[in-house]
Amino acid sequence: MSYSFYCYFKVDTDNAPLLARLRALQAGVLARAGVAGRLLRRRDDAGTWMEVYEEIADADAFRRIWQEVSAECGLAALSRHEEWFQPLD
């Protein structure tokens, strides 16, 4: 079974320094966990961003790596909301 991880948060729009840290986070997660991430923003609220990671085999190991890399990228204090999903079948 594989899992999908969605993490959303509020930001000031056009926050270039935060965007750079998030790109570094995604590069670090890809290097350590082998999972590519995407970064989205709400269509009707440019200040709500979301990280998306899919095809995660081990949710606990992935979250541990994600938290470690988040701290290394200076994102540990960012108030984020996490959601995990899995296929229905």
Tab-separated table of C-alpha atoms in Angstrom:
chain	number	residue	atom	x	y	z
A	1	MET	CA	0.000	0.000	0.000
A	2	SER	CA	1.160	3.528	-0.671
A	3	TYR	CA	0.181	6.746	1.059
A	4	SER	CA	-0.222	10.388	0.099
A	5	PHE	CA	0.847	13.236	2.386
A	6	TYR	CA	-0.682	16.705	2.148
A	7	CYS	CA	0.613	19.566	4.234
A	8	TYR	CA	-0.971	23.004	4.001
A	9	PHE	CA	-0.166	26.328	5.609
A	10	LYS	CA	-0.734	30.095	5.405
A	11	VAL	CA	1.933	32.437	4.042
A	12	ASP	CA	2.390	36.017	2.975
A	13	THR	CA	1.877	35.999	-0.784
A	14	ASP	CA	4.976	36.205	-2.978
A	15	ASN	CA	7.239	35.016	-0.165
A	16	ALA	CA	10.416	34.279	-2.145
A	17	PRO	CA	12.610	33.336	0.867
A	18	LEU	CA	10.030	30.812	2.088
A	19	LEU	CA	9.620	29.412	-1.408
A	20	ALA	CA	13.378	28.843	-1.615
A	21	ARG	CA	13.354	26.984	1.727
A	22	LEU	CA	10.426	24.840	0.584
A	23	ARG	CA	12.237	23.963	-2.640
A	24	ALA	CA	15.276	22.974	-0.554
A	25	LEU	CA	13.009	20.846	1.658
A	26	GLN	CA	11.595	19.037	-1.347
A	27	ALA	CA	15.069	18.430	-2.772
A	28	GLY	CA	16.210	17.028	0.587
A	29	VAL	CA	13.164	14.782	0.903
A	30	LEU	CA	13.708	13.483	-2.623
A	31	ALA	CA	17.374	12.760	-1.874
A	32	ARG	CA	16.699	10.988	1.441
A	33	ALA	CA	13.294	9.377	0.973
A	34	GLY	CA	13.123	9.031	-2.795
A	35	VAL	CA	9.763	10.807	-2.901
A	36	ALA	CA	9.249	13.826	-5.149
A	37	GLY	CA	7.089	16.623	-3.811
A	38	ARG	CA	4.909	19.248	-5.412
A	39	LEU	CA	4.042	22.698	-4.134
A	40	LEU	CA	0.581	24.119	-4.783
A	41	ARG	CA	-1.411	27.159	-3.775
A	42	ARG	CA	-5.151	27.535	-3.454
A	43	ARG	CA	-6.889	28.822	-6.526
A	44	ASP	CA	-9.020	31.231	-4.498
A	45	ASP	CA	-6.467	32.134	-1.792
A	46	ALA	CA	-2.871	32.776	-2.902
A	47	GLY	CA	-1.802	32.816	0.760
A	48	THR	CA	-2.598	29.128	1.316
A	49	TRP	CA	0.124	26.799	0.061
A	50	MET	CA	0.325	23.026	0.166
A	51	GLU	CA	3.067	20.438	-0.108
A	52	VAL	CA	2.027	17.175	-1.775
A	53	TYR	CA	3.968	13.908	-1.607
A	54	GLU	CA	2.571	10.712	-3.127
A	55	GLU	CA	3.499	7.045	-3.504
A	56	ILE	CA	4.938	6.862	0.034
A	57	ALA	CA	5.617	3.264	1.073
A	58	ASP	CA	6.487	3.849	4.755
A	59	ALA	CA	4.522	6.739	6.262
A	60	ASP	CA	6.396	6.782	9.585
A	61	ALA	CA	9.842	6.786	7.986
A	62	PHE	CA	8.781	9.447	5.490
A	63	ARG	CA	7.382	11.733	8.202
A	64	ARG	CA	10.557	11.379	10.250
A	65	ILE	CA	12.697	12.343	7.240
A	66	TRP	CA	10.318	15.191	6.323
A	67	GLN	CA	10.544	16.593	9.876
A	68	GLU	CA	14.358	16.332	9.937
A	69	VAL	CA	14.744	18.070	6.588
A	70	SER	CA	12.135	20.680	7.590
A	71	ALA	CA	14.225	21.571	10.633
A	72	GLU	CA	17.412	21.729	8.567
A	73	CYS	CA	15.695	24.115	6.114
A	74	GLY	CA	14.453	26.414	8.883
A	75	LEU	CA	10.817	25.363	8.520
A	76	ALA	CA	10.204	23.636	11.860
A	77	ALA	CA	8.405	26.662	13.337
A	78	LEU	CA	6.066	27.067	10.353
A	79	SER	CA	2.502	26.292	11.440
A	80	ARG	CA	1.435	23.502	9.075
A	81	HIS	CA	-1.503	21.119	8.965
A	82	GLU	CA	-0.831	17.532	7.915
A	83	GLU	CA	-3.232	15.119	6.224
A	84	TRP	CA	-2.540	11.515	5.208
A	85	PHE	CA	-4.573	9.590	2.633
A	86	GLN	CA	-4.503	6.072	1.257
A	87	PRO	CA	-6.224	4.378	-1.697
A	88	LEU	CA	-9.708	2.993	-1.156
A	89	ASP	CA	-8.802	-0.385	-2.609
